[in-house]
Short mmCIF file of C-alpha atoms in Angstrom, two decimals:
data_model
loop_
_atom_site.label_atom_id
_atom_site.label_comp_id
_atom_site.label_asym_id
_atom_site.label_seq_id
_atom_site.Cartn_x
_atom_site.Cartn_y
_atom_site.Cartn_z
CA MET A 1 8.00 2.52 1.33
CA LEU A 2 9.85 -0.68 0.55
CA ALA A 3 9.83 -3.05 3.46
CA GLN A 4 12.77 -4.97 5.02
CA PHE A 5 13.31 -8.58 5.41
CA ALA A 6 11.79 -9.78 2.39
CA THR A 7 13.25 -12.77 0.33
CA GLN A 8 12.31 -13.76 -3.18
CA GLU A 9 10.98 -17.20 -3.57
CA GLY A 10 10.16 -17.69 -7.11
CA LYS A 11 7.01 -15.49 -7.97
CA SER A 12 6.13 -15.03 -4.53
CA ILE A 13 7.83 -13.19 -1.74
CA ARG A 14 8.28 -14.27 2.03
CA CYS A 15 8.29 -11.60 4.41
CA GLY A 16 10.87 -12.23 7.40
CA LEU A 17 9.83 -9.71 9.69
CA CYS A 18 7.68 -11.79 12.36
CA PRO A 19 7.51 -15.57 12.84
CA HIS A 20 4.36 -15.95 10.71
CA GLN A 21 6.93 -15.66 7.67
CA CYS A 22 4.08 -14.86 5.44
CA LEU A 23 4.67 -15.97 1.78
CA LEU A 24 2.82 -13.43 -0.47
CA ASP A 25 1.80 -13.70 -4.07
CA PRO A 26 1.59 -10.35 -5.97
CA GLY A 27 -1.04 -7.76 -4.68
CA LYS A 28 -1.52 -9.88 -1.60
CA THR A 29 -0.88 -8.67 2.09
CA GLY A 30 0.29 -10.54 5.19
CA ILE A 31 -1.57 -11.41 8.30
CA CYS A 32 -0.68 -7.89 9.51
CA ARG A 33 -2.63 -6.31 6.99
CA VAL A 34 0.14 -3.57 6.35
CA ARG A 35 2.82 -5.44 4.34
CA ARG A 36 1.92 -6.24 0.75
CA TYR A 37 3.53 -7.57 -2.31
CA ASP A 38 3.57 -4.69 -5.06
CA GLU A 39 5.14 -4.45 -8.26
CA GLU A 40 8.35 -2.83 -6.42
CA GLY A 41 8.38 -5.50 -3.77
CA LEU A 42 7.46 -6.09 -0.47
CA VAL A 43 5.99 -2.53 0.98
CA SER A 44 5.02 -1.05 4.11
CA LEU A 45 1.37 0.31 3.79
CA ASN A 46 1.53 2.07 7.22
CA TYR A 47 4.82 3.80 6.69
CA GLY A 48 4.25 7.52 8.49
CA LYS A 49 0.75 6.67 8.84
CA ILE A 50 -0.02 7.85 12.31
CA SER A 51 -3.32 7.11 13.95
CA ALA A 52 -2.74 8.20 17.26
CA ILE A 53 -0.28 10.95 19.26
CA GLN A 54 -0.77 11.52 22.99
CA LEU A 55 1.52 12.89 25.74
CA ASP A 56 1.39 9.86 28.42
CA PRO A 57 2.85 9.39 31.89
CA VAL A 58 5.59 6.72 31.05
CA GLU A 59 3.56 4.52 33.75
CA LYS A 60 0.85 4.16 31.44
CA LYS A 61 2.94 2.25 29.16
CA PRO A 62 3.16 0.72 31.44
CA LEU A 63 6.92 1.17 32.65
CA ALA A 64 7.34 1.45 36.53
CA ARG A 65 11.35 1.65 36.52
CA PHE A 66 12.20 3.56 33.58
CA MET A 67 12.11 7.61 33.83
CA PRO A 68 9.61 7.32 36.40
CA GLY A 69 7.57 10.77 36.79
CA THR A 70 8.27 11.69 33.14
CA ARG A 71 6.14 11.88 30.29
CA THR A 72 6.64 10.30 26.85
CA TYR A 73 5.49 11.43 23.20
CA SER A 74 3.33 8.47 22.16
CA ILE A 75 2.43 7.71 18.77
CA GLY A 76 0.83 4.67 17.05
CA SER A 77 -0.19 3.63 13.54
CA TYR A 78 -2.61 0.55 12.56
CA GLY A 79 -2.22 -3.03 11.98
CA CYS A 80 -1.06 -6.40 14.40
CA ASN A 81 0.41 -9.53 13.63
CA LEU A 82 -1.54 -11.39 16.31
CA ARG A 83 -5.29 -11.92 16.63
CA CYS A 84 -6.25 -11.66 20.13
CA PRO A 85 -10.19 -11.57 20.40
CA TYR A 86 -10.13 -9.38 23.66
CA CYS A 87 -8.19 -6.83 21.85
CA GLN A 88 -8.21 -3.41 24.02
CA ASN A 89 -7.11 -1.29 20.80
CA TYR A 90 -9.02 -3.05 18.14
CA HIS A 91 -10.01 -0.01 16.30
CA ILE A 92 -6.38 0.69 15.24
CA ALA A 93 -4.93 -2.91 15.55
CA MET A 94 -7.47 -4.55 13.71
CA GLU A 95 -9.42 -1.98 11.52
CA TYR A 96 -8.55 0.81 9.28
CA PRO A 97 -8.38 4.22 11.49
CA LYS A 98 -8.07 7.81 10.31
CA THR A 99 -4.57 8.69 10.17
CA ARG A 100 -2.14 11.51 9.09
CA THR A 101 0.97 11.23 7.48
CA LEU A 102 4.07 12.21 9.12
CA SER A 103 7.80 11.87 8.43
CA PRO A 104 10.27 10.80 11.11
CA GLU A 105 11.65 13.93 11.16
CA GLN A 106 8.41 15.88 11.91
CA VAL A 107 7.69 13.31 14.70
CA ILE A 108 11.08 14.22 16.29
CA GLU A 109 10.41 17.95 16.07
CA GLN A 110 6.97 17.68 17.69
CA ALA A 111 8.70 15.38 20.33
CA LEU A 112 11.32 18.15 21.12
CA ALA A 113 8.81 20.77 20.98
CA SER A 114 6.73 18.97 23.71
CA GLY A 115 9.61 18.86 25.90
CA VAL A 116 9.51 15.12 26.99
CA PRO A 117 12.46 13.03 27.32
CA SER A 118 11.22 9.73 25.18
CA ILE A 119 8.98 8.78 22.18
CA SER A 120 7.08 5.37 22.68
CA TYR A 121 5.98 3.52 19.65
CA THR A 122 2.69 1.87 21.05
CA TYR A 123 -1.08 1.71 20.92
CA ASN A 124 -1.19 -0.64 17.64
CA GLU A 125 1.56 -3.32 17.44
CA PRO A 126 4.69 -1.20 16.65
CA ILE A 127 6.38 -4.27 15.00
CA VAL A 128 4.37 -4.07 11.88
CA PHE A 129 5.62 -0.50 11.54
CA TYR A 130 8.95 -1.41 11.76
CA GLU A 131 10.49 0.54 9.16
CA PHE A 132 9.08 3.75 10.47
CA VAL A 133 9.87 2.98 14.11
CA HIS A 134 13.45 1.98 12.81
CA HIS A 135 13.97 5.52 10.96
CA THR A 136 12.36 7.71 13.75
CA ALA A 137 14.29 5.85 16.61
CA ALA A 138 17.63 6.59 14.99
CA LEU A 139 16.73 10.18 14.37
CA ALA A 140 15.42 10.21 18.04
CA LYS A 141 18.68 8.92 19.38
CA LYS A 142 20.82 11.60 17.51
CA SER A 143 18.42 14.25 19.11
CA GLY A 144 18.76 12.76 22.61
CA LEU A 145 15.71 11.35 23.15
CA SER A 146 15.06 7.83 24.70
CA ASN A 147 13.17 5.21 22.68
CA ILE A 148 10.51 3.02 24.15
CA LEU A 149 8.71 -0.14 22.11
CA VAL A 150 5.51 -1.36 23.57
CA THR A 151 5.15 -4.78 21.76
CA ASN A 152 3.59 -8.13 21.77
CA GLY A 153 7.04 -9.34 21.29
CA TYR A 154 6.24 -11.49 18.30
CA ILE A 155 9.35 -10.66 16.12
CA CYS A 156 12.19 -12.60 14.35
CA GLN A 157 15.70 -12.28 15.72
CA GLU A 158 17.28 -10.75 12.94
CA PRO A 159 14.81 -7.58 12.77
CA LEU A 160 14.71 -7.43 16.53
CA LYS A 161 18.66 -7.43 16.92
CA LYS A 162 18.78 -4.49 14.16
CA LEU A 163 16.24 -2.61 16.19
CA LEU A 164 17.53 -3.04 19.82
CA PRO A 165 20.52 -0.64 19.59
CA LEU A 166 17.92 2.16 19.27
CA MET A 167 15.59 1.07 22.16
CA ASP A 168 16.25 1.91 25.57
CA ALA A 169 13.19 0.49 27.26
CA MET A 170 10.40 -2.15 26.18
CA ASN A 171 7.25 -3.25 27.63
CA ILE A 172 6.73 -6.81 26.36
CA ASP A 173 3.27 -8.24 26.55
CA LEU A 174 3.56 -12.05 27.60
CA LYS A 175 -0.08 -12.78 26.92
CA ALA A 176 0.04 -16.58 28.21
CA PHE A 177 2.38 -19.34 29.23
CA SER A 178 1.02 -21.66 27.07
CA ASP A 179 1.76 -22.36 23.33
CA GLU A 180 -1.84 -23.76 23.03
CA THR A 181 -3.26 -20.26 24.19
CA TYR A 182 -1.07 -18.56 22.08
CA ARG A 183 -1.99 -20.62 18.85
CA LYS A 184 -6.05 -21.06 19.71
CA ILE A 185 -6.50 -17.72 21.09
CA CYS A 186 -4.03 -15.15 19.77
CA GLY A 187 -2.93 -16.64 16.55
CA GLY A 188 0.83 -16.97 17.23
CA LYS A 189 3.26 -19.02 19.07
CA LEU A 190 4.80 -18.49 22.42
CA GLN A 191 8.31 -19.42 21.83
CA PRO A 192 9.27 -16.55 19.75
CA VAL A 193 7.94 -14.10 22.37
CA LEU A 194 9.96 -15.74 24.99
CA GLU A 195 13.20 -15.39 22.94
CA THR A 196 12.55 -11.73 22.43
CA ILE A 197 12.05 -11.23 26.17
CA ARG A 198 15.44 -12.98 26.41
CA THR A 199 17.30 -11.17 23.86
CA ALA A 200 15.83 -7.88 24.77
CA HIS A 201 16.68 -8.30 28.40
CA GLU A 202 20.42 -8.44 27.52
CA ARG A 203 20.24 -5.07 25.39
CA CYS A 204 17.62 -2.85 27.19
CA HIS A 205 15.44 -2.26 30.01
CA VAL A 206 12.43 -4.70 29.95
CA GLU A 207 9.13 -4.77 31.82
CA ILE A 208 6.45 -7.52 31.03
CA THR A 209 2.90 -7.12 31.07
CA THR A 210 0.30 -10.12 31.37
CA LEU A 211 -3.33 -9.24 31.01
CA LEU A 212 -5.04 -12.00 33.19
CA VAL A 213 -7.94 -12.80 31.02
CA THR A 214 -10.98 -14.55 32.52
CA ASN A 215 -10.96 -18.27 31.69
CA MET A 216 -7.69 -18.08 29.69
CA HIS A 217 -4.83 -19.07 32.54
CA THR A 218 -4.39 -21.69 35.02
CA LEU A 219 -2.84 -21.33 38.06
CA GLN A 220 -0.31 -23.68 37.27
CA GLU A 221 0.26 -22.14 33.90
CA LEU A 222 1.03 -18.40 35.65
CA ASN A 223 2.97 -19.99 38.41
CA ASP A 224 5.16 -21.63 35.70
CA MET A 225 5.45 -18.03 33.81
CA ILE A 226 6.57 -16.45 37.17
CA ASN A 227 9.26 -18.89 37.83
CA TRP A 228 10.48 -18.60 34.16
CA ILE A 229 10.75 -14.72 34.65
CA ALA A 230 12.38 -14.95 37.78
CA ALA A 231 15.15 -17.60 36.38
CA LEU A 232 15.84 -14.94 33.81
CA SER A 233 16.11 -12.07 36.36
CA THR A 234 14.20 -11.46 39.55
CA GLU A 235 14.44 -7.69 38.84
CA ILE A 236 12.24 -7.78 35.86
CA PRO A 237 9.18 -5.98 36.60
CA LEU A 238 5.96 -7.80 35.95
CA HIS A 239 2.60 -5.96 35.39
CA ILE A 240 -0.28 -8.02 36.12
CA SER A 241 -3.31 -6.39 34.39
CA ARG A 242 -7.14 -6.92 34.80
CA TYR A 243 -9.17 -7.62 31.84
CA PHE A 244 -12.54 -6.18 30.89
CA PRO A 245 -14.98 -7.25 28.19
CA GLY A 246 -14.20 -6.07 24.59
CA TYR A 247 -14.02 -6.61 20.98
CA HIS A 248 -15.02 -10.33 20.42
CA TYR A 249 -14.48 -11.62 23.95
CA ASN A 250 -17.30 -11.16 26.31
CA GLU A 251 -16.18 -12.96 29.31
CA PRO A 252 -16.59 -10.95 32.72
CA PRO A 253 -13.99 -8.88 33.98
CA THR A 254 -11.21 -10.62 35.81
CA PRO A 255 -12.16 -11.08 39.62
CA VAL A 256 -10.02 -8.58 41.57
CA GLY A 257 -9.41 -11.70 44.15
CA PHE A 258 -7.58 -13.64 41.40
CA ILE A 259 -5.44 -10.70 40.41
CA ASN A 260 -4.65 -10.21 44.22
CA ASP A 261 -3.74 -14.08 44.30
CA ILE A 262 -1.50 -13.95 41.37
CA TYR A 263 0.13 -10.76 42.82
CA GLN A 264 1.17 -12.69 45.82
CA MET A 265 2.34 -15.69 43.95
CA ALA A 266 4.67 -13.33 41.88
CA ALA A 267 5.86 -11.27 44.57
CA GLN A 268 7.41 -14.33 46.18
CA SER A 269 9.72 -14.85 43.36
CA LEU A 270 10.13 -11.20 41.63
CA LYS A 271 11.15 -8.05 43.59
CA TYR A 272 8.79 -5.58 41.21
CA VAL A 273 5.34 -6.59 40.77
CA TYR A 274 2.28 -4.16 39.88
CA LYS A 275 -1.17 -4.42 39.33
CA GLY A 276 -3.08 -2.71 36.88
CA ASN A 277 -6.59 -1.65 35.62
CA ILE A 278 -7.92 -2.48 39.28
#
């Protein structure tokens, strides 16, 4: 499947999907590992490649204030455009899992047959699954299904604005409130994620998740993050999630006391704060 947001630059192609703006020579793939410059142009290698399908409570996305009490038809592929060493889904985000091929029509058929009211694009990073998500979400809308995107928010504004009319809800992972942390630990930049949150908040239901990774955050940084969210809207739900060791990050689990302290801090400024993984 030809990928969108590609610009020819001499003998190379620049991918314009996410802020990495990878410049690819023929035969090369981007940081995400799933967009490659082939003979026909920039192609999406994971189009229709489904690694996981699950009927989940919508609260697991996590979404606390969108269709509560319902289940959602959740699908994922493989690939990611960040490199978090503590990745909780590294086996599909960072590796090459077994997949099966489904068309957007088949996904919609199965979702409708399951009797749930929504589809969630989740598990790996759905931004790098962009073309399939867009095609499937358009069919979902026509079929009366709601669309949920569970994402790191690392996407350029043009593709985001093209996708947002199809989205009903998003959970955006705000990993830190420090550009240095994003660059050194996650392999990205903070500002594009903040821009995604601002833009999405204007167009659909948004909730934010922050995984409190041991030794990755300061109290001042988290206080600044809470104040930034509150300035945007005090009604944006914030999910504070507990980290556990995994992948390449072996610090001990987040102390529960620290989770409680940040919860109390956030609850002073935001109407809806939730603790997860406790």
